[in-house]
Amino acid sequence: MKAAAFAYARATSVVNALELLAMHGDKAKVLSGGQSLMPAMNLRLLSPDILVDIGGLAELRGITVRGDLLVIGALTRHVDLLRSPEVALHARLLRDAVAHVAHPAIRNRGTIGGSLAHADPASELPACVVALDATIVVRGSAGERRITATEFFRGIYETALLPDELLVAVEVPVAGQASTFFFQEYARRHGDYAVVGLAARAVVAAGRFSALRLGFFAVGDRPLLAAAAGKLIDATVTPALLAEAAAALADELDPQEDQQATAAMRRHLATVLLRRCVAALLARPELETGVGK
Amino acid sequence: MNAPVPVSLLVNGEPIDAFVLPRLNLADFLRENLKLTGTHIGCEHGVCGACTVRIDGEIVRSCLVLTVQAQGASVETIEGLSDSGEIADLQAAFRERNALQCGYCTPGMLITAQDLLKHVSVPDRRAIREHLSGNYCRCTGYQAIVDAVEATAMTRAERGA
Ligand SMILES: Cc1cc2nc3c(=O)[nH]c(=O)nc-3n(C[C@H](O)[C@H](O)[C@H](O)COP(=O)(O)OP(=O)(O)OC[C@H]3O[C@@H](n4cnc5c(N)ncnc54)[C@H](O)[C@@H]3O)c2cc1C
Ligand code: FES
Ligand code: FES
């Protein structure tokens, strides 16, 4: 199908985009890469009166290191994350994850701002910014707000963004030397949305986790920062402790059932990913298979 | 609202000026307005890859790009890649190995495969499959397509060496 008629405005600056959004309220939609918005409009799931195209705003593009923050502009495309030396050095998790986002032709246009604002619960990047403890920077006519990633996602396709606000950047704390990452997902085919996935950041010292953030996706209505990780921090991880953490994880998940998987299957796969993640990060392969019940 | 908007772009190197409705996607513009019907339309929501074209040298889904978004851009279609001879060897390999039957997916497959070969000189079969993973073929079962891309990569590498 084809999109219904709409008007089109090419924003000339962030200020201009905010004016257009203030003028049109929720009748307007922001257009970045269009890789989620255009499918929704072509399927007539959405028919905004006007699109505010921010795609040409150079001020929203680019990746820079500012002090101990990696600042990623909203219009940074998936392919830019994949190729960026700064991302590879300071937030490798994003690079590992984005290789699983869609296909090359889509990664050439889709943006990090669009992906986070779209907030598909099966999407990779929202879980990554939760695991990385990133801050989402949004701007409205009243000024700028900073929202922690865990506060930003509110439900299926729902975020803390107001209709007249723009997501302008993501601030990721740069990974210290000690940080390690894990990313894996189950998907039907490479590039498909995940059935279940896990993005994790950890600090391991003397064989123990001194920090561990587990961002699960496609297990509920938004990316989940698993509280079960707490059981594994500052503790000697035994098969019994890992089994306890896996049981706690299964309890805190509230997965949806859909054509891809039942809720029970998603719970199970999430615990498999947890074991793999812990085994990989602690470099103890026996933990993955040693299914202590 | 909904008035035609001016747009200027290059298509296969040729300057084009037009007035289009904002809702007109690039695939329809190429096919209906410019009669470049090598760009195919399958799903119109980004899933099948039949509509793949190049914008400023990078592959994109033309069903997910508005014509007005291509303002100032250089668009290349299968007609352009074919006429310039850039993919003549890849096309020959597709023909030789029966990498097409109905041909519906072929323009998108060729453009996507050429994109891979530009970035990686001799990709392995896994890399070929991964790069083509967003392009559906309902006829061939993909094996012959992967064969053709692999063979082209090897011939090009030999020629280059
Ligand atoms: C076939 C296919 C497969 C895909 N597979 C995956 C996948 O496996 N994983 C995955 O994560 N994604 C996938 N995607 C989606 C892709 O990653 C999109 O690029 C991304 O979700 C949206 O980014 P965009 O820049 O294209 O946003 P757009 O489509 O332009 O916008 C998406 C939404 O966010 C809003 N928005 C955009 N930018 C801003 C901003 N700066 N401030 C405020 N609001 C904004 C828009 O108004 C719209 O509501 C897939 C897409 C396709 C077509
Ligand atoms: S028609 Fe564009 S991807 Fe299917
Ligand atoms: S040859 Fe028919 S769809 Fe590929």
Coordinates of C-alpha atoms and ligand atoms in Angstrom, one line a residue:
Chain A
M1 CA 0.0 0.0 0.0
K2 CA 0.9 3.6 -0.3
A3 CA 0.9 6.4 2.3
A4 CA -2.1 8.7 2.6
A5 CA -1.5 12.3 1.6
F6 CA 0.4 14.6 3.9
A7 CA 2.2 17.9 3.8
Y8 CA 6.0 18.0 4.0
A9 CA 8.3 20.5 5.7
R10 CA 12.1 20.3 5.5
A11 CA 13.4 21.7 8.8
T12 CA 16.2 24.2 8.4
S13 CA 17.5 24.0 12.0
V14 CA 16.6 22.3 15.3
V15 CA 14.9 25.6 16.3
N16 CA 12.9 25.6 13.1
A17 CA 11.9 21.9 13.6
L18 CA 10.7 22.7 17.1
E19 CA 8.6 25.6 15.8
L20 CA 7.0 23.4 13.3
L21 CA 6.3 20.7 15.9
A22 CA 4.8 23.4 18.3
M23 CA 2.6 24.7 15.5
H24 CA 1.2 21.3 14.4
G25 CA 1.2 19.4 17.7
D26 CA 0.4 15.7 17.4
K27 CA -0.8 16.1 13.8
A28 CA 2.9 16.2 12.9
K29 CA 5.5 13.5 12.8
V30 CA 9.3 13.8 12.8
L31 CA 11.0 12.1 9.8
S32 CA 14.6 10.9 10.3
G33 CA 15.6 7.9 8.3
G34 CA 12.0 6.9 7.6
Q35 CA 12.8 3.2 8.1
S36 CA 10.1 2.7 10.7
L37 CA 7.8 5.6 9.9
M38 CA 7.5 5.0 6.2
P39 CA 6.5 1.3 6.5
A40 CA 3.9 2.4 9.1
M41 CA 2.6 5.1 6.8
N42 CA 2.6 2.8 3.7
L43 CA 0.6 0.2 5.7
R44 CA -1.7 3.1 6.7
L45 CA -1.1 2.4 10.4
L46 CA -0.2 6.1 10.7
S47 CA -1.4 9.0 8.7
P48 CA 0.1 12.3 10.0
D49 CA -1.0 15.6 8.4
I50 CA 2.5 16.8 8.1
L51 CA 6.0 15.3 8.2
V52 CA 8.8 17.5 9.6
D53 CA 11.9 16.2 7.9
I54 CA 15.0 16.7 10.1
G55 CA 17.2 14.5 7.9
G56 CA 19.3 17.5 6.7
L57 CA 20.2 18.9 10.1
A58 CA 24.0 18.5 10.3
E59 CA 23.9 19.7 13.9
L60 CA 22.2 16.4 14.9
R61 CA 24.8 14.2 13.2
G62 CA 28.2 12.9 14.4
I63 CA 29.9 11.1 17.2
T64 CA 32.2 12.9 19.6
V65 CA 34.0 12.2 22.9
R66 CA 33.4 14.9 25.5
G67 CA 35.2 14.2 28.7
D68 CA 34.0 10.8 29.9
L69 CA 31.0 10.8 27.6
L70 CA 30.6 9.5 24.1
V71 CA 28.0 11.8 22.5
I72 CA 26.1 10.4 19.6
G73 CA 23.9 12.8 17.6
A74 CA 20.3 11.6 16.9
L75 CA 20.8 11.4 13.1
T76 CA 23.8 9.1 13.4
R77 CA 22.9 6.2 11.1
H78 CA 23.2 2.5 12.0
V79 CA 26.0 2.2 9.4
D80 CA 27.9 5.1 11.1
L81 CA 27.8 3.2 14.4
L82 CA 29.1 0.1 12.7
R83 CA 32.0 2.0 11.2
S84 CA 32.9 4.5 14.0
P85 CA 36.3 4.0 15.6
E86 CA 35.0 6.0 18.7
V87 CA 32.1 3.5 19.1
A88 CA 34.5 0.6 18.7
L89 CA 36.7 2.0 21.4
H90 CA 34.3 3.3 23.9
A91 CA 31.0 1.6 23.4
R92 CA 31.6 -1.6 21.5
L93 CA 28.3 -3.0 22.6
L94 CA 26.5 -0.6 20.1
R95 CA 28.7 -1.9 17.2
D96 CA 28.1 -5.5 18.1
A97 CA 24.3 -4.9 18.4
V98 CA 23.8 -2.8 15.3
A99 CA 25.2 -5.6 13.1
H100 CA 22.0 -7.4 14.0
V101 CA 19.7 -4.4 13.1
A102 CA 17.9 -5.0 9.8
H103 CA 19.9 -5.2 6.6
P104 CA 22.5 -3.1 4.9
A105 CA 20.1 -1.0 2.8
I106 CA 18.1 -0.2 5.9
R107 CA 21.2 0.5 8.1
N108 CA 22.2 3.1 5.5
R109 CA 19.2 5.2 6.4
G110 CA 18.0 4.3 9.9
T111 CA 19.2 6.4 12.7
I112 CA 19.8 5.9 16.4
G113 CA 17.4 8.7 17.3
G114 CA 14.7 7.2 15.2
S115 CA 15.3 3.8 16.7
L116 CA 15.1 5.0 20.3
A117 CA 12.1 7.3 19.6
H118 CA 10.3 4.5 17.9
A119 CA 10.9 2.2 21.0
D120 CA 10.0 -1.1 19.5
P121 CA 10.4 -3.5 22.4
A122 CA 12.1 -6.1 20.1
S123 CA 14.7 -3.5 19.0
E124 CA 18.4 -3.8 19.8
L125 CA 19.5 -0.3 20.4
P126 CA 17.0 0.6 23.2
A127 CA 18.3 -2.4 25.3
C128 CA 21.9 -1.3 24.6
V129 CA 21.4 2.2 25.9
V130 CA 19.7 0.8 29.0
A131 CA 22.7 -1.6 29.6
L132 CA 25.1 1.2 28.9
D133 CA 23.4 3.5 31.5
A134 CA 23.1 6.2 28.8
T135 CA 21.3 9.5 28.9
I136 CA 18.8 10.6 26.3
V137 CA 19.0 14.3 25.5
V138 CA 15.7 15.8 24.2
R139 CA 14.9 19.4 23.3
G140 CA 11.6 21.2 23.2
S141 CA 10.6 24.9 22.9
A142 CA 11.1 25.2 26.7
G143 CA 14.7 23.9 26.5
E144 CA 16.7 20.7 27.0
R145 CA 15.9 17.7 29.2
R146 CA 18.1 14.8 30.1
I147 CA 16.4 11.5 30.7
T148 CA 18.1 8.3 31.8
A149 CA 17.6 5.4 29.4
T150 CA 15.7 3.4 32.0
E151 CA 13.2 6.3 32.5
F152 CA 12.9 7.0 28.8
F153 CA 11.1 3.8 27.6
R154 CA 7.5 3.7 28.8
G155 CA 5.8 0.9 26.8
I156 CA 5.3 -0.5 23.4
Y157 CA 6.3 2.4 21.0
E158 CA 6.0 4.7 24.0
T159 CA 8.7 7.0 25.4
A160 CA 9.1 10.0 27.7
L161 CA 9.2 12.2 24.5
L162 CA 6.4 14.8 24.2
P163 CA 4.9 15.4 20.7
D164 CA 6.7 18.8 20.4
E165 CA 10.1 17.5 21.5
L166 CA 13.0 16.2 19.5
L167 CA 15.5 13.6 20.6
V168 CA 18.8 15.3 19.9
A169 CA 21.5 13.1 21.2
V170 CA 22.5 10.1 23.3
E171 CA 25.2 10.4 25.9
V172 CA 27.0 7.1 26.7
P173 CA 29.5 6.9 29.6
V174 CA 32.8 5.8 28.0
A175 CA 33.8 2.3 28.8
G176 CA 36.7 2.1 31.2
Q177 CA 39.5 -0.4 30.4
A178 CA 37.9 -2.9 32.7
S179 CA 34.5 -2.9 31.0
T180 CA 33.4 -5.9 28.9
F181 CA 30.3 -6.4 26.8
F182 CA 28.1 -9.2 25.6
F183 CA 25.5 -9.2 22.9
Q184 CA 23.4 -12.0 21.5
E185 CA 20.0 -12.5 20.2
Y186 CA 17.7 -15.2 18.9
A187 CA 16.1 -14.2 15.6
R188 CA 14.5 -16.3 12.8
R189 CA 16.9 -14.9 10.2
H190 CA 19.9 -12.5 10.5
G191 CA 18.6 -9.0 10.5
D192 CA 15.1 -9.8 11.7
Y193 CA 13.7 -8.4 14.9
A194 CA 14.8 -10.5 17.8
V195 CA 12.7 -13.2 19.4
V196 CA 14.7 -12.6 22.6
G197 CA 18.0 -10.7 23.0
L198 CA 20.5 -9.6 25.6
A199 CA 22.8 -6.6 25.7
A200 CA 25.1 -6.5 28.7
R201 CA 27.9 -4.4 30.1
A202 CA 30.1 -5.7 33.0
V203 CA 33.2 -5.0 35.0
V204 CA 35.0 -8.2 36.0
A205 CA 37.7 -8.2 38.6
A206 CA 39.4 -11.3 40.1
G207 CA 36.8 -13.6 38.6
R208 CA 33.8 -11.7 40.0
F209 CA 31.5 -9.1 38.7
S210 CA 31.9 -5.8 40.3
A211 CA 29.3 -4.4 38.0
L212 CA 26.8 -6.1 35.7
R213 CA 24.0 -4.5 33.7
L214 CA 21.7 -6.8 31.7
G215 CA 19.5 -5.2 29.1
F216 CA 17.0 -7.8 27.8
F217 CA 14.8 -7.0 24.8
A218 CA 11.7 -8.6 23.2
V219 CA 10.8 -9.9 26.7
G220 CA 8.1 -7.3 27.6
D221 CA 6.7 -4.0 26.6
R222 CA 10.1 -2.2 26.9
P223 CA 13.8 -3.0 27.4
L224 CA 14.3 -4.5 30.8
L225 CA 17.2 -3.9 33.1
A226 CA 17.2 -7.2 34.9
A227 CA 17.3 -6.9 38.7
A228 CA 18.4 -10.5 38.8
A229 CA 21.9 -9.3 37.9
G230 CA 22.2 -8.1 41.5
K231 CA 22.5 -11.7 42.7
L232 CA 25.7 -12.1 40.6
I233 CA 27.5 -8.9 41.7
D234 CA 30.4 -9.2 44.2
A235 CA 29.7 -12.9 44.6
T236 CA 31.5 -16.1 43.6
V237 CA 29.4 -17.4 40.7
T238 CA 28.6 -21.1 41.3
P239 CA 26.2 -23.1 39.1
A240 CA 23.7 -23.0 42.0
L241 CA 23.9 -19.2 42.3
L242 CA 23.5 -18.9 38.5
A243 CA 20.5 -21.1 38.6
E244 CA 19.1 -18.9 41.3
A245 CA 19.7 -15.8 39.2
A246 CA 18.1 -17.5 36.2
A247 CA 15.0 -18.4 38.3
A248 CA 14.8 -14.8 39.5
L249 CA 15.1 -13.6 35.9
A250 CA 12.2 -15.8 34.7
D251 CA 10.1 -14.4 37.5
E252 CA 10.7 -10.7 36.7
L253 CA 10.1 -11.1 32.9
D254 CA 6.6 -10.5 31.5
P255 CA 7.0 -11.6 27.9
Q256 CA 4.3 -11.3 25.2
E257 CA 3.1 -14.2 23.2
D258 CA 3.1 -13.7 19.4
Q259 CA 3.6 -15.6 16.1
Q260 CA 7.3 -15.9 16.9
A261 CA 7.2 -17.4 20.3
T262 CA 5.1 -18.2 23.4
A263 CA 5.8 -16.4 26.7
A264 CA 7.2 -19.6 28.1
M265 CA 9.7 -20.0 25.2
R266 CA 10.8 -16.4 25.6
R267 CA 11.4 -16.9 29.4
H268 CA 13.4 -20.0 28.6
L269 CA 15.5 -18.4 25.9
A270 CA 16.2 -15.4 28.2
T271 CA 17.7 -17.7 30.9
V272 CA 19.8 -19.4 28.2
L273 CA 21.2 -16.1 27.2
L274 CA 21.8 -15.2 30.8
R275 CA 23.9 -18.4 31.2
R276 CA 25.8 -17.8 28.0
C277 CA 26.5 -14.2 29.0
V278 CA 27.8 -15.0 32.4
A279 CA 29.9 -17.9 31.1
A280 CA 31.4 -15.7 28.4
L281 CA 32.1 -12.7 30.5
L282 CA 33.7 -14.7 33.3
A283 CA 35.5 -16.9 30.7
R284 CA 34.0 -20.0 32.4
P285 CA 32.4 -22.1 29.7
E286 CA 31.3 -24.8 32.2
L287 CA 28.7 -22.3 33.6
E288 CA 26.9 -22.3 30.3
T289 CA 26.2 -26.0 30.2
G290 CA 26.3 -26.8 34.0
V291 CA 22.6 -26.4 34.4
G292 CA 22.3 -26.6 38.1
K293 CA 18.6 -27.0 39.1
Chain B
M1 CA -1.4 21.0 2.3
N2 CA -0.7 18.2 -0.2
A3 CA 0.5 20.6 -2.9
P4 CA 3.2 19.4 -5.3
V5 CA 6.7 20.3 -4.2
P6 CA 9.7 21.0 -6.5
V7 CA 12.5 18.5 -6.4
S8 CA 15.8 18.4 -8.3
L9 CA 18.0 15.3 -8.4
L10 CA 20.3 13.3 -10.6
V11 CA 19.1 10.0 -11.9
N12 CA 21.7 7.8 -13.5
G13 CA 23.8 11.0 -14.0
E14 CA 21.0 12.9 -15.7
P15 CA 19.6 16.0 -14.0
I16 CA 15.9 15.8 -13.3
D17 CA 13.6 18.6 -12.2
A18 CA 10.0 17.7 -11.2
F19 CA 7.0 18.7 -9.1
V20 CA 5.8 15.8 -6.9
L21 CA 3.4 15.2 -4.1
P22 CA 5.1 14.6 -0.8
R23 CA 3.6 11.1 -0.5
L24 CA 5.2 9.9 -3.8
N25 CA 7.9 7.5 -2.9
L26 CA 11.1 7.2 -4.9
A27 CA 10.2 3.8 -6.3
D28 CA 7.0 5.1 -7.8
F29 CA 8.7 8.2 -9.1
L30 CA 11.3 6.2 -10.9
R31 CA 8.8 3.8 -12.3
E32 CA 5.8 6.0 -13.1
N33 CA 7.3 9.4 -13.8
L34 CA 10.6 8.4 -15.3
K35 CA 9.5 5.0 -16.7
L36 CA 12.6 3.3 -15.2
T37 CA 10.7 0.1 -14.5
G38 CA 13.8 -2.0 -13.6
T39 CA 13.2 -0.9 -10.0
H40 CA 10.6 -3.4 -8.8
I41 CA 8.0 -3.0 -6.1
G42 CA 7.1 -6.0 -3.9
C43 CA 6.1 -5.2 -0.4
E44 CA 6.2 -1.4 -0.1
H45 CA 7.4 -1.7 3.5
G46 CA 11.1 -2.4 3.3
V47 CA 11.0 -6.2 3.7
C48 CA 11.6 -7.6 0.2
G49 CA 14.4 -5.6 -1.3
A50 CA 13.0 -5.6 -4.9
C51 CA 13.1 -1.8 -4.9
T52 CA 16.8 -1.4 -3.9
V53 CA 18.6 1.5 -5.6
R54 CA 21.7 3.6 -4.8
I55 CA 21.5 7.1 -3.4
D56 CA 24.9 8.9 -3.3
G57 CA 26.6 5.6 -3.8
E58 CA 24.8 3.7 -0.9
I59 CA 22.1 1.1 -1.3
V60 CA 18.6 2.0 0.1
R61 CA 15.0 0.9 -0.2
S62 CA 13.3 3.2 -2.7
C63 CA 9.9 2.3 -1.3
L64 CA 11.0 3.9 2.1
V65 CA 12.4 7.1 0.6
L66 CA 10.1 10.0 -0.3
T67 CA 11.0 11.6 -3.7
V68 CA 11.3 14.9 -1.9
Q69 CA 13.9 13.4 0.4
A70 CA 16.1 12.8 -2.6
Q71 CA 16.4 16.5 -3.2
G72 CA 20.0 17.2 -4.4
A73 CA 20.9 13.5 -4.3
S74 CA 22.4 11.3 -7.0
V75 CA 20.2 8.2 -7.6
E76 CA 21.4 5.2 -9.5
T77 CA 19.0 2.5 -10.7
I78 CA 19.6 -0.9 -12.2
E79 CA 19.3 0.7 -15.6
G80 CA 22.3 3.0 -14.7
L81 CA 24.4 0.2 -13.4
S82 CA 23.5 -2.0 -16.3
D83 CA 24.2 0.6 -19.0
S84 CA 27.5 1.7 -17.6
G85 CA 28.8 -1.9 -17.7
E86 CA 29.6 -1.8 -14.0
I87 CA 27.9 -5.1 -13.3
A88 CA 28.2 -6.8 -16.7
D89 CA 30.2 -9.7 -15.2
L90 CA 27.8 -10.1 -12.3
Q91 CA 24.9 -10.2 -14.7
A92 CA 26.6 -12.8 -16.9
A93 CA 27.3 -14.9 -13.8
F94 CA 23.6 -14.7 -12.8
R95 CA 22.7 -15.9 -16.3
E96 CA 25.2 -18.7 -16.4
R97 CA 24.2 -20.1 -13.1
N98 CA 20.5 -19.8 -13.4
A99 CA 20.5 -17.3 -10.5
L100 CA 17.2 -16.0 -11.7
Q101 CA 13.9 -17.5 -12.8
C102 CA 11.1 -15.0 -12.9
G103 CA 13.6 -12.1 -12.5
Y104 CA 11.4 -10.1 -10.1
C105 CA 14.1 -10.0 -7.4
T106 CA 17.0 -9.7 -9.7
P107 CA 17.6 -5.9 -10.0
G108 CA 17.6 -5.7 -6.2
M109 CA 19.8 -8.7 -5.9
L110 CA 22.3 -7.3 -8.4
I111 CA 22.5 -3.9 -6.8
T112 CA 22.9 -5.4 -3.3
A113 CA 25.5 -8.0 -4.4
Q114 CA 27.5 -5.3 -6.2
D115 CA 27.4 -3.2 -2.9
L116 CA 29.0 -6.1 -1.1
L117 CA 31.6 -6.7 -3.8
K118 CA 32.6 -3.0 -3.6
H119 CA 33.2 -3.2 0.1
V120 CA 34.7 -6.8 0.5
S121 CA 36.8 -8.2 -2.3
V122 CA 36.3 -11.9 -1.7
P123 CA 33.4 -12.4 0.8
D124 CA 32.7 -16.0 2.0
R125 CA 29.3 -17.6 1.4
R126 CA 28.2 -16.6 4.9
A127 CA 29.0 -13.0 4.3
I128 CA 27.2 -13.1 0.9
R129 CA 24.1 -14.6 2.5
E130 CA 24.2 -12.0 5.3
H131 CA 24.5 -9.1 2.9
L132 CA 21.6 -10.4 0.8
S133 CA 19.5 -11.4 3.8
G134 CA 17.1 -8.4 3.2
N135 CA 16.4 -9.5 -0.4
Y136 CA 13.7 -12.1 -1.0
C137 CA 13.7 -14.5 -3.9
R138 CA 10.7 -16.7 -4.3
C139 CA 12.1 -18.8 -7.1
T140 CA 15.7 -19.8 -6.9
G141 CA 16.2 -21.0 -3.4
Y142 CA 19.2 -18.6 -3.2
Q143 CA 22.0 -21.2 -3.7
A144 CA 22.5 -20.2 -7.4
I145 CA 22.5 -16.5 -6.4
V146 CA 25.2 -17.1 -3.8
D147 CA 27.1 -19.2 -6.4
A148 CA 27.0 -16.3 -8.9
V149 CA 28.1 -13.7 -6.4
E150 CA 30.9 -15.9 -5.2
A151 CA 32.1 -16.7 -8.7
T152 CA 32.1 -13.0 -9.7
A153 CA 34.1 -12.1 -6.6
M154 CA 36.7 -14.7 -7.4
T155 CA 37.0 -13.7 -11.1
R156 CA 37.3 -10.0 -10.1
A157 CA 40.0 -10.9 -7.5
E158 CA 42.0 -12.9 -10.1
R159 CA 41.7 -10.1 -12.7
G160 CA 42.8 -7.6 -10.1
A161 CA 45.8 -9.6 -8.9
Ligands
LIG1 C1 12.7 -4.6 6.9 C2 13.1 -3.9 8.2 C3 13.7 -4.6 9.2 C4 14.1 -3.9 10.4 N1 14.7 -4.7 11.3 C5 15.0 -4.1 12.5 C6 15.7 -4.8 13.5 O1 15.9 -6.0 13.4 N2 16.0 -4.1 14.7 C7 15.7 -2.8 14.8 O2 16.0 -2.2 15.9 N3 15.1 -2.1 13.9 C8 14.8 -2.7 12.7 N4 14.2 -1.9 11.7 C9 13.9 -0.5 12.0 C10 15.1 0.4 11.7 O3 16.1 0.1 12.7 C11 14.8 1.9 11.8 O4 15.8 2.6 11.2 C12 14.6 2.5 13.2 O5 13.7 1.8 13.9 C13 14.0 3.9 13.1 O6 15.0 4.9 12.7 P1 14.7 5.9 11.6 O7 15.7 6.9 11.6 O8 14.4 5.3 10.3 O9 13.3 6.6 12.1 P2 12.0 7.1 11.4 O10 11.4 6.0 10.7 O11 12.3 8.3 10.7 O12 11.1 7.5 12.7 C14 10.7 6.5 13.6 C15 9.8 7.1 14.7 O13 10.6 7.9 15.6 C16 10.2 9.3 15.5 N5 11.5 10.1 15.4 C17 12.5 9.8 14.6 N6 13.6 10.6 14.9 C18 13.2 11.4 16.0 C19 13.8 12.4 16.8 N7 15.1 12.7 16.5 N8 13.2 12.9 17.8 C20 11.9 12.6 18.0 N9 11.2 11.6 17.3 C21 11.9 11.0 16.3 C22 9.4 9.4 14.2 O14 8.5 10.5 14.3 C23 8.7 8.1 14.1 O15 7.6 8.0 15.0 C24 13.8 -2.5 10.5 C25 13.2 -1.8 9.5 C26 12.8 -2.5 8.3 C27 12.2 -1.7 7.2
FES2 S1 9.1 -2.9 -2.2 FE1 10.7 -1.9 -1.1 S2 11.5 -3.4 0.1 FE2 9.8 -4.4 -0.8
FES3 S1 13.9 -15.1 -9.5 FE1 11.8 -15.0 -9.0 S2 11.8 -13.9 -7.2 FE2 13.9 -14.3 -7.5

